[in-house]
Amino acid sequence: MTLTAQMSSNGGPWRLYVALLGATQWPTFRWERPGPVPTVAERRKVLAALGYEVAPGAEWSWLEDSRDPDDDATPVVLIAAVAVRPREAVPA
């Protein structure tokens, strides 16, 4: 089973979350800095702390969005996404 993790910023702090359909709250982490963009290693560590890992063969993809797609002067929202899966329990 794979899910989607997303990371986004509109120029402020970066947020990483795992989208869970039907859930009222999603596992979320927030970096209290506007830059630089969290590294892949930082993202991997946060995903592990949330109980997930990047699915085998999955890679982060990036896209731009804005609050008003009809106005190209509005601030850009950067969104990254990757397929993740729940981490398997580590044998004792």
PDB file of N, CA and C in Angstrom:
ATOM      1  N   MET A   1       0.835  -1.174   0.000  1.00  0.00           N
ATOM      2  CA  MET A   1       0.000   0.000   0.000  1.00  0.00           C
ATOM      3  C   MET A   1       0.885   1.245   0.000  1.00  0.00           C
ATOM      4  N   THR A   2       0.663   2.136  -0.964  1.00  0.00           N
ATOM      5  CA  THR A   2       1.410   3.389  -0.979  1.00  0.00           C
ATOM      6  C   THR A   2       0.457   4.558  -0.769  1.00  0.00           C
ATOM      7  N   LEU A   3       1.003   5.587  -0.176  1.00  0.00           N
ATOM      8  CA  LEU A   3       0.305   6.834   0.076  1.00  0.00           C
ATOM      9  C   LEU A   3       1.144   7.947  -0.531  1.00  0.00           C
ATOM     10  N   THR A   4       0.656   9.170  -0.445  1.00  0.00           N
ATOM     11  CA  THR A   4       1.416  10.303  -0.956  1.00  0.00           C
ATOM     12  C   THR A   4       1.838  11.209   0.186  1.00  0.00           C
ATOM     13  N   ALA A   5       3.126  11.507   0.236  1.00  0.00           N
ATOM     14  CA  ALA A   5       3.646  12.520   1.152  1.00  0.00           C
ATOM     15  C   ALA A   5       3.879  13.768   0.316  1.00  0.00           C
ATOM     16  N   GLN A   6       3.558  14.912   0.891  1.00  0.00           N
ATOM     17  CA  GLN A   6       3.787  16.173   0.208  1.00  0.00           C
ATOM     18  C   GLN A   6       4.539  17.119   1.133  1.00  0.00           C
ATOM     19  N   MET A   7       5.301  17.992   0.523  1.00  0.00           N
ATOM     20  CA  MET A   7       6.016  19.025   1.241  1.00  0.00           C
ATOM     21  C   MET A   7       5.720  20.324   0.514  1.00  0.00           C
ATOM     22  N   SER A   8       5.390  21.375   1.251  1.00  0.00           N
ATOM     23  CA  SER A   8       5.034  22.625   0.585  1.00  0.00           C
ATOM     24  C   SER A   8       5.512  23.836   1.371  1.00  0.00           C
ATOM     25  N   SER A   9       5.628  24.939   0.629  1.00  0.00           N
ATOM     26  CA  SER A   9       5.964  26.228   1.227  1.00  0.00           C
ATOM     27  C   SER A   9       5.481  27.325   0.293  1.00  0.00           C
ATOM     28  N   ASN A  10       4.970  28.391   0.899  1.00  0.00           N
ATOM     29  CA  ASN A  10       4.581  29.565   0.114  1.00  0.00           C
ATOM     30  C   ASN A  10       5.520  30.724   0.411  1.00  0.00           C
ATOM     31  N   GLY A  11       6.764  30.393   0.771  1.00  0.00           N
ATOM     32  CA  GLY A  11       7.764  31.390   1.109  1.00  0.00           C
ATOM     33  C   GLY A  11       8.063  31.421   2.594  1.00  0.00           C
ATOM     34  N   GLY A  12       7.230  30.765   3.387  1.00  0.00           N
ATOM     35  CA  GLY A  12       7.437  30.669   4.826  1.00  0.00           C
ATOM     36  C   GLY A  12       8.009  29.307   5.169  1.00  0.00           C
ATOM     37  N   PRO A  13       7.737  28.824   6.385  1.00  0.00           N
ATOM     38  CA  PRO A  13       8.240  27.514   6.792  1.00  0.00           C
ATOM     39  C   PRO A  13       7.760  26.393   5.870  1.00  0.00           C
ATOM     40  N   TRP A  14       8.578  25.357   5.769  1.00  0.00           N
ATOM     41  CA  TRP A  14       8.221  24.173   4.985  1.00  0.00           C
ATOM     42  C   TRP A  14       7.409  23.211   5.847  1.00  0.00           C
ATOM     43  N   ARG A  15       6.402  22.590   5.256  1.00  0.00           N
ATOM     44  CA  ARG A  15       5.585  21.575   5.927  1.00  0.00           C
ATOM     45  C   ARG A  15       5.655  20.283   5.133  1.00  0.00           C
ATOM     46  N   LEU A  16       5.784  19.167   5.836  1.00  0.00           N
ATOM     47  CA  LEU A  16       5.740  17.849   5.209  1.00  0.00           C
ATOM     48  C   LEU A  16       4.589  17.099   5.863  1.00  0.00           C
ATOM     49  N   TYR A  17       3.758  16.459   5.057  1.00  0.00           N
ATOM     50  CA  TYR A  17       2.604  15.729   5.592  1.00  0.00           C
ATOM     51  C   TYR A  17       2.318  14.515   4.720  1.00  0.00           C
ATOM     52  N   VAL A  18       1.686  13.508   5.332  1.00  0.00           N
ATOM     53  CA  VAL A  18       1.278  12.305   4.613  1.00  0.00           C
ATOM     54  C   VAL A  18      -0.236  12.374   4.486  1.00  0.00           C
ATOM     55  N   ALA A  19      -0.728  12.372   3.254  1.00  0.00           N
ATOM     56  CA  ALA A  19      -2.155  12.481   2.988  1.00  0.00           C
ATOM     57  C   ALA A  19      -2.844  11.146   3.273  1.00  0.00           C
ATOM     58  N   LEU A  20      -3.751  11.163   4.228  1.00  0.00           N
ATOM     59  CA  LEU A  20      -4.505   9.965   4.597  1.00  0.00           C
ATOM     60  C   LEU A  20      -5.978  10.196   4.278  1.00  0.00           C
ATOM     61  N   LEU A  21      -6.491   9.490   3.280  1.00  0.00           N
ATOM     62  CA  LEU A  21      -7.880   9.658   2.884  1.00  0.00           C
ATOM     63  C   LEU A  21      -8.813   9.308   4.039  1.00  0.00           C
ATOM     64  N   GLY A  22      -9.791  10.156   4.264  1.00  0.00           N
ATOM     65  CA  GLY A  22     -10.781   9.915   5.292  1.00  0.00           C
ATOM     66  C   GLY A  22     -10.343  10.275   6.698  1.00  0.00           C
ATOM     67  N   ALA A  23      -9.094  10.665   6.893  1.00  0.00           N
ATOM     68  CA  ALA A  23      -8.602  11.017   8.233  1.00  0.00           C
ATOM     69  C   ALA A  23      -8.867  12.493   8.508  1.00  0.00           C
ATOM     70  N   THR A  24      -9.146  12.817   9.761  1.00  0.00           N
ATOM     71  CA  THR A  24      -9.369  14.217  10.125  1.00  0.00           C
ATOM     72  C   THR A  24      -8.058  14.943  10.382  1.00  0.00           C
ATOM     73  N   GLN A  25      -7.005  14.199  10.714  1.00  0.00           N
ATOM     74  CA  GLN A  25      -5.676  14.786  10.898  1.00  0.00           C
ATOM     75  C   GLN A  25      -4.657  13.923  10.167  1.00  0.00           C
ATOM     76  N   TRP A  26      -3.675  14.591   9.570  1.00  0.00           N
ATOM     77  CA  TRP A  26      -2.614  13.898   8.854  1.00  0.00           C
ATOM     78  C   TRP A  26      -1.317  14.011   9.641  1.00  0.00           C
ATOM     79  N   PRO A  27      -0.453  12.977   9.550  1.00  0.00           N
ATOM     80  CA  PRO A  27       0.880  13.100  10.154  1.00  0.00           C
ATOM     81  C   PRO A  27       1.609  14.273   9.483  1.00  0.00           C
ATOM     82  N   THR A  28       2.088  15.206  10.300  1.00  0.00           N
ATOM     83  CA  THR A  28       2.647  16.453   9.771  1.00  0.00           C
ATOM     84  C   THR A  28       3.899  16.860  10.544  1.00  0.00           C
ATOM     85  N   PHE A  29       4.823  17.481   9.831  1.00  0.00           N
ATOM     86  CA  PHE A  29       6.008  18.070  10.447  1.00  0.00           C
ATOM     87  C   PHE A  29       6.228  19.439   9.813  1.00  0.00           C
ATOM     88  N   ARG A  30       6.705  20.387  10.600  1.00  0.00           N
ATOM     89  CA  ARG A  30       6.959  21.738  10.090  1.00  0.00           C
ATOM     90  C   ARG A  30       8.383  22.154  10.454  1.00  0.00           C
ATOM     91  N   TRP A  31       9.159  22.535   9.432  1.00  0.00           N
ATOM     92  CA  TRP A  31      10.482  23.118   9.661  1.00  0.00           C
ATOM     93  C   TRP A  31      10.262  24.599   9.937  1.00  0.00           C
ATOM     94  N   GLU A  32      10.773  25.097  11.030  1.00  0.00           N
ATOM     95  CA  GLU A  32      10.576  26.505  11.396  1.00  0.00           C
ATOM     96  C   GLU A  32      11.619  27.391  10.722  1.00  0.00           C
ATOM     97  N   ARG A  33      11.701  27.252   9.415  1.00  0.00           N
ATOM     98  CA  ARG A  33      12.613  28.102   8.630  1.00  0.00           C
ATOM     99  C   ARG A  33      12.038  28.227   7.225  1.00  0.00           C
ATOM    100  N   PRO A  34      12.214  29.366   6.592  1.00  0.00           N
ATOM    101  CA  PRO A  34      11.714  29.513   5.229  1.00  0.00           C
ATOM    102  C   PRO A  34      12.673  28.946   4.182  1.00  0.00           C
ATOM    103  N   GLY A  35      13.919  28.763   4.520  1.00  0.00           N
ATOM    104  CA  GLY A  35      14.887  28.232   3.581  1.00  0.00           C
ATOM    105  C   GLY A  35      16.097  27.770   4.344  1.00  0.00           C
ATOM    106  N   PRO A  36      16.958  27.008   3.800  1.00  0.00           N
ATOM    107  CA  PRO A  36      16.854  26.413   2.468  1.00  0.00           C
ATOM    108  C   PRO A  36      15.821  25.292   2.442  1.00  0.00           C
ATOM    109  N   VAL A  37      15.566  24.806   1.249  1.00  0.00           N
ATOM    110  CA  VAL A  37      14.647  23.676   1.076  1.00  0.00           C
ATOM    111  C   VAL A  37      15.201  22.487   1.865  1.00  0.00           C
ATOM    112  N   PRO A  38      14.361  21.805   2.658  1.00  0.00           N
ATOM    113  CA  PRO A  38      14.843  20.633   3.398  1.00  0.00           C
ATOM    114  C   PRO A  38      15.476  19.608   2.452  1.00  0.00           C
ATOM    115  N   THR A  39      16.613  19.074   2.876  1.00  0.00           N
ATOM    116  CA  THR A  39      17.329  18.099   2.052  1.00  0.00           C
ATOM    117  C   THR A  39      16.566  16.779   2.001  1.00  0.00           C
ATOM    118  N   VAL A  40      16.945  15.929   1.068  1.00  0.00           N
ATOM    119  CA  VAL A  40      16.328  14.602   0.974  1.00  0.00           C
ATOM    120  C   VAL A  40      16.578  13.833   2.272  1.00  0.00           C
ATOM    121  N   ALA A  41      17.773  13.969   2.849  1.00  0.00           N
ATOM    122  CA  ALA A  41      18.075  13.291   4.115  1.00  0.00           C
ATOM    123  C   ALA A  41      17.174  13.806   5.231  1.00  0.00           C
ATOM    124  N   GLU A  42      16.942  15.123   5.299  1.00  0.00           N
ATOM    125  CA  GLU A  42      16.036  15.676   6.312  1.00  0.00           C
ATOM    126  C   GLU A  42      14.619  15.146   6.120  1.00  0.00           C
ATOM    127  N   ARG A  43      14.164  15.096   4.876  1.00  0.00           N
ATOM    128  CA  ARG A  43      12.818  14.590   4.590  1.00  0.00           C
ATOM    129  C   ARG A  43      12.696  13.128   4.986  1.00  0.00           C
ATOM    130  N   ARG A  44      13.726  12.335   4.674  1.00  0.00           N
ATOM    131  CA  ARG A  44      13.717  10.900   5.014  1.00  0.00           C
ATOM    132  C   ARG A  44      13.627  10.712   6.528  1.00  0.00           C
ATOM    133  N   LYS A  45      14.387  11.513   7.281  1.00  0.00           N
ATOM    134  CA  LYS A  45      14.375  11.426   8.741  1.00  0.00           C
ATOM    135  C   LYS A  45      12.995  11.771   9.306  1.00  0.00           C
ATOM    136  N   VAL A  46      12.380  12.820   8.778  1.00  0.00           N
ATOM    137  CA  VAL A  46      11.047  13.220   9.240  1.00  0.00           C
ATOM    138  C   VAL A  46      10.018  12.148   8.879  1.00  0.00           C
ATOM    139  N   LEU A  47      10.073  11.628   7.664  1.00  0.00           N
ATOM    140  CA  LEU A  47       9.139  10.565   7.288  1.00  0.00           C
ATOM    141  C   LEU A  47       9.272   9.375   8.240  1.00  0.00           C
ATOM    142  N   ALA A  48      10.508   9.005   8.576  1.00  0.00           N
ATOM    143  CA  ALA A  48      10.729   7.885   9.501  1.00  0.00           C
ATOM    144  C   ALA A  48      10.112   8.187  10.865  1.00  0.00           C
ATOM    145  N   ALA A  49      10.283   9.414  11.342  1.00  0.00           N
ATOM    146  CA  ALA A  49       9.705   9.796  12.631  1.00  0.00           C
ATOM    147  C   ALA A  49       8.178   9.749  12.589  1.00  0.00           C
ATOM    148  N   LEU A  50       7.602   9.995  11.416  1.00  0.00           N
ATOM    149  CA  LEU A  50       6.143   9.931  11.254  1.00  0.00           C
ATOM    150  C   LEU A  50       5.657   8.509  11.001  1.00  0.00           C
ATOM    151  N   GLY A  51       6.616   7.557  10.818  1.00  0.00           N
ATOM    152  CA  GLY A  51       6.255   6.156  10.607  1.00  0.00           C
ATOM    153  C   GLY A  51       6.172   5.718   9.155  1.00  0.00           C
ATOM    154  N   TYR A  52       6.822   6.462   8.262  1.00  0.00           N
ATOM    155  CA  TYR A  52       6.761   6.157   6.825  1.00  0.00           C
ATOM    156  C   TYR A  52       8.157   6.141   6.208  1.00  0.00           C
ATOM    157  N   GLU A  53       8.235   5.591   5.007  1.00  0.00           N
ATOM    158  CA  GLU A  53       9.464   5.609   4.221  1.00  0.00           C
ATOM    159  C   GLU A  53       9.095   5.768   2.756  1.00  0.00           C
ATOM    160  N   VAL A  54      10.022   6.314   1.988  1.00  0.00           N
ATOM    161  CA  VAL A  54       9.792   6.471   0.551  1.00  0.00           C
ATOM    162  C   VAL A  54       9.653   5.085  -0.059  1.00  0.00           C
ATOM    163  N   ALA A  55       8.643   4.913  -0.895  1.00  0.00           N
ATOM    164  CA  ALA A  55       8.405   3.625  -1.551  1.00  0.00           C
ATOM    165  C   ALA A  55       9.578   3.302  -2.482  1.00  0.00           C
ATOM    166  N   PRO A  56       9.931   2.019  -2.616  1.00  0.00           N
ATOM    167  CA  PRO A  56      11.031   1.647  -3.501  1.00  0.00           C
ATOM    168  C   PRO A  56      10.828   2.199  -4.915  1.00  0.00           C
ATOM    169  N   GLY A  57      11.871   2.829  -5.437  1.00  0.00           N
ATOM    170  CA  GLY A  57      11.840   3.373  -6.794  1.00  0.00           C
ATOM    171  C   GLY A  57      11.172   4.736  -6.924  1.00  0.00           C
ATOM    172  N   ALA A  58      10.558   5.239  -5.850  1.00  0.00           N
ATOM    173  CA  ALA A  58       9.866   6.532  -5.919  1.00  0.00           C
ATOM    174  C   ALA A  58      10.870   7.678  -5.817  1.00  0.00           C
ATOM    175  N   GLU A  59      10.570   8.756  -6.499  1.00  0.00           N
ATOM    176  CA  GLU A  59      11.406   9.956  -6.455  1.00  0.00           C
ATOM    177  C   GLU A  59      10.526  11.166  -6.205  1.00  0.00           C
ATOM    178  N   TRP A  60      11.092  12.170  -5.564  1.00  0.00           N
ATOM    179  CA  TRP A  60      10.364  13.405  -5.311  1.00  0.00           C
ATOM    180  C   TRP A  60      10.099  14.132  -6.618  1.00  0.00           C
ATOM    181  N   SER A  61       8.888  14.634  -6.804  1.00  0.00           N
ATOM    182  CA  SER A  61       8.554  15.467  -7.961  1.00  0.00           C
ATOM    183  C   SER A  61       8.106  16.832  -7.438  1.00  0.00           C
ATOM    184  N   TRP A  62       8.320  17.853  -8.247  1.00  0.00           N
ATOM    185  CA  TRP A  62       8.028  19.224  -7.837  1.00  0.00           C
ATOM    186  C   TRP A  62       7.064  19.879  -8.813  1.00  0.00           C
ATOM    187  N   LEU A  63       6.204  20.753  -8.265  1.00  0.00           N
ATOM    188  CA  LEU A  63       5.344  21.565  -9.119  1.00  0.00           C
ATOM    189  C   LEU A  63       5.101  22.914  -8.458  1.00  0.00           C
ATOM    190  N   GLU A  64       4.691  23.858  -9.274  1.00  0.00           N
ATOM    191  CA  GLU A  64       4.364  25.198  -8.802  1.00  0.00           C
ATOM    192  C   GLU A  64       2.857  25.363  -8.808  1.00  0.00           C
ATOM    193  N   ASP A  65       2.353  26.105  -7.833  1.00  0.00           N
ATOM    194  CA  ASP A  65       0.944  26.443  -7.776  1.00  0.00           C
ATOM    195  C   ASP A  65       0.860  27.873  -7.253  1.00  0.00           C
ATOM    196  N   SER A  66      -0.321  28.435  -7.237  1.00  0.00           N
ATOM    197  CA  SER A  66      -0.525  29.754  -6.641  1.00  0.00           C
ATOM    198  C   SER A  66      -1.942  29.813  -6.099  1.00  0.00           C
ATOM    199  N   ARG A  67      -2.152  30.755  -5.220  1.00  0.00           N
ATOM    200  CA  ARG A  67      -3.496  30.895  -4.642  1.00  0.00           C
ATOM    201  C   ARG A  67      -4.496  31.355  -5.684  1.00  0.00           C
ATOM    202  N   ASP A  68      -4.034  32.079  -6.675  1.00  0.00           N
ATOM    203  CA  ASP A  68      -4.908  32.556  -7.749  1.00  0.00           C
ATOM    204  C   ASP A  68      -4.258  32.234  -9.092  1.00  0.00           C
ATOM    205  N   PRO A  69      -4.618  31.086  -9.676  1.00  0.00           N
ATOM    206  CA  PRO A  69      -3.976  30.682 -10.937  1.00  0.00           C
ATOM    207  C   PRO A  69      -4.201  31.656 -12.094  1.00  0.00           C
ATOM    208  N   ASP A  70      -5.199  32.531 -11.969  1.00  0.00           N
ATOM    209  CA  ASP A  70      -5.469  33.501 -13.037  1.00  0.00           C
ATOM    210  C   ASP A  70      -4.649  34.779 -12.895  1.00  0.00           C
ATOM    211  N   ASP A  71      -3.865  34.882 -11.813  1.00  0.00           N
ATOM    212  CA  ASP A  71      -3.043  36.069 -11.581  1.00  0.00           C
ATOM    213  C   ASP A  71      -1.598  35.635 -11.378  1.00  0.00           C
ATOM    214  N   ASP A  72      -0.758  35.811 -12.407  1.00  0.00           N
ATOM    215  CA  ASP A  72       0.624  35.346 -12.313  1.00  0.00           C
ATOM    216  C   ASP A  72       1.489  36.234 -11.419  1.00  0.00           C
ATOM    217  N   ALA A  73       0.917  37.250 -10.795  1.00  0.00           N
ATOM    218  CA  ALA A  73       1.656  38.093  -9.859  1.00  0.00           C
ATOM    219  C   ALA A  73       1.507  37.597  -8.418  1.00  0.00           C
ATOM    220  N   THR A  74       0.653  36.595  -8.187  1.00  0.00           N
ATOM    221  CA  THR A  74       0.489  36.074  -6.831  1.00  0.00           C
ATOM    222  C   THR A  74       1.680  35.182  -6.474  1.00  0.00           C
ATOM    223  N   PRO A  75       2.014  35.114  -5.165  1.00  0.00           N
ATOM    224  CA  PRO A  75       3.162  34.298  -4.755  1.00  0.00           C
ATOM    225  C   PRO A  75       3.021  32.834  -5.178  1.00  0.00           C
ATOM    226  N   VAL A  76       4.149  32.250  -5.510  1.00  0.00           N
ATOM    227  CA  VAL A  76       4.203  30.851  -5.924  1.00  0.00           C
ATOM    228  C   VAL A  76       4.233  29.953  -4.690  1.00  0.00           C
ATOM    229  N   VAL A  77       3.491  28.880  -4.753  1.00  0.00           N
ATOM    230  CA  VAL A  77       3.534  27.841  -3.728  1.00  0.00           C
ATOM    231  C   VAL A  77       4.261  26.659  -4.355  1.00  0.00           C
ATOM    232  N   LEU A  78       5.374  26.239  -3.743  1.00  0.00           N
ATOM    233  CA  LEU A  78       6.100  25.075  -4.237  1.00  0.00           C
ATOM    234  C   LEU A  78       5.598  23.842  -3.504  1.00  0.00           C
ATOM    235  N   ILE A  79       5.327  22.777  -4.273  1.00  0.00           N
ATOM    236  CA  ILE A  79       4.823  21.535  -3.696  1.00  0.00           C
ATOM    237  C   ILE A  79       5.663  20.382  -4.237  1.00  0.00           C
ATOM    238  N   ALA A  80       6.166  19.569  -3.322  1.00  0.00           N
ATOM    239  CA  ALA A  80       6.899  18.361  -3.696  1.00  0.00           C
ATOM    240  C   ALA A  80       6.060  17.173  -3.247  1.00  0.00           C
ATOM    241  N   ALA A  81       6.136  16.080  -3.985  1.00  0.00           N
ATOM    242  CA  ALA A  81       5.373  14.892  -3.619  1.00  0.00           C
ATOM    243  C   ALA A  81       6.201  13.641  -3.895  1.00  0.00           C
ATOM    244  N   VAL A  82       5.916  12.594  -3.101  1.00  0.00           N
ATOM    245  CA  VAL A  82       6.585  11.314  -3.281  1.00  0.00           C
ATOM    246  C   VAL A  82       5.668  10.217  -2.745  1.00  0.00           C
ATOM    247  N   ALA A  83       5.744   9.052  -3.346  1.00  0.00           N
ATOM    248  CA  ALA A  83       4.994   7.898  -2.839  1.00  0.00           C
ATOM    249  C   ALA A  83       5.720   7.345  -1.612  1.00  0.00           C
ATOM    250  N   VAL A  84       4.961   7.063  -0.567  1.00  0.00           N
ATOM    251  CA  VAL A  84       5.521   6.503   0.670  1.00  0.00           C
ATOM    252  C   VAL A  84       4.719   5.280   1.075  1.00  0.00           C
ATOM    253  N   ARG A  85       5.293   4.533   1.996  1.00  0.00           N
ATOM    254  CA  ARG A  85       4.604   3.386   2.570  1.00  0.00           C
ATOM    255  C   ARG A  85       4.898   3.360   4.073  1.00  0.00           C
ATOM    256  N   PRO A  86       4.017   2.735   4.853  1.00  0.00           N
ATOM    257  CA  PRO A  86       4.314   2.613   6.290  1.00  0.00           C
ATOM    258  C   PRO A  86       5.617   1.852   6.479  1.00  0.00           C
ATOM    259  N   ARG A  87       6.403   2.291   7.445  1.00  0.00           N
ATOM    260  CA  ARG A  87       7.666   1.610   7.748  1.00  0.00           C
ATOM    261  C   ARG A  87       7.358   0.272   8.382  1.00  0.00           C
ATOM    262  N   GLU A  88       8.149  -0.705   8.022  1.00  0.00           N
ATOM    263  CA  GLU A  88       8.009  -2.024   8.642  1.00  0.00           C
ATOM    264  C   GLU A  88       8.663  -2.000  10.011  1.00  0.00           C
ATOM    265  N   ALA A  89       8.095  -2.740  10.928  1.00  0.00           N
ATOM    266  CA  ALA A  89       8.670  -2.813  12.269  1.00  0.00           C
ATOM    267  C   ALA A  89      10.063  -3.443  12.194  1.00  0.00           C
ATOM    268  N   VAL A  90      10.990  -2.890  12.947  1.00  0.00           N
ATOM    269  CA  VAL A  90      12.354  -3.409  12.987  1.00  0.00           C
ATOM    270  C   VAL A  90      12.394  -4.568  13.973  1.00  0.00           C
ATOM    271  N   PRO A  91      12.869  -5.736  13.540  1.00  0.00           N
ATOM    272  CA  PRO A  91      12.928  -6.872  14.472  1.00  0.00           C
ATOM    273  C   PRO A  91      13.821  -6.567  15.666  1.00  0.00           C
ATOM    274  N   ALA A  92      13.416  -7.052  16.823  1.00  0.00           N
ATOM    275  CA  ALA A  92      14.185  -6.817  18.055  1.00  0.00           C
ATOM    276  C   ALA A  92      15.404  -7.700  18.112  1.00  0.00           C
TER     277      ALA A  92
END
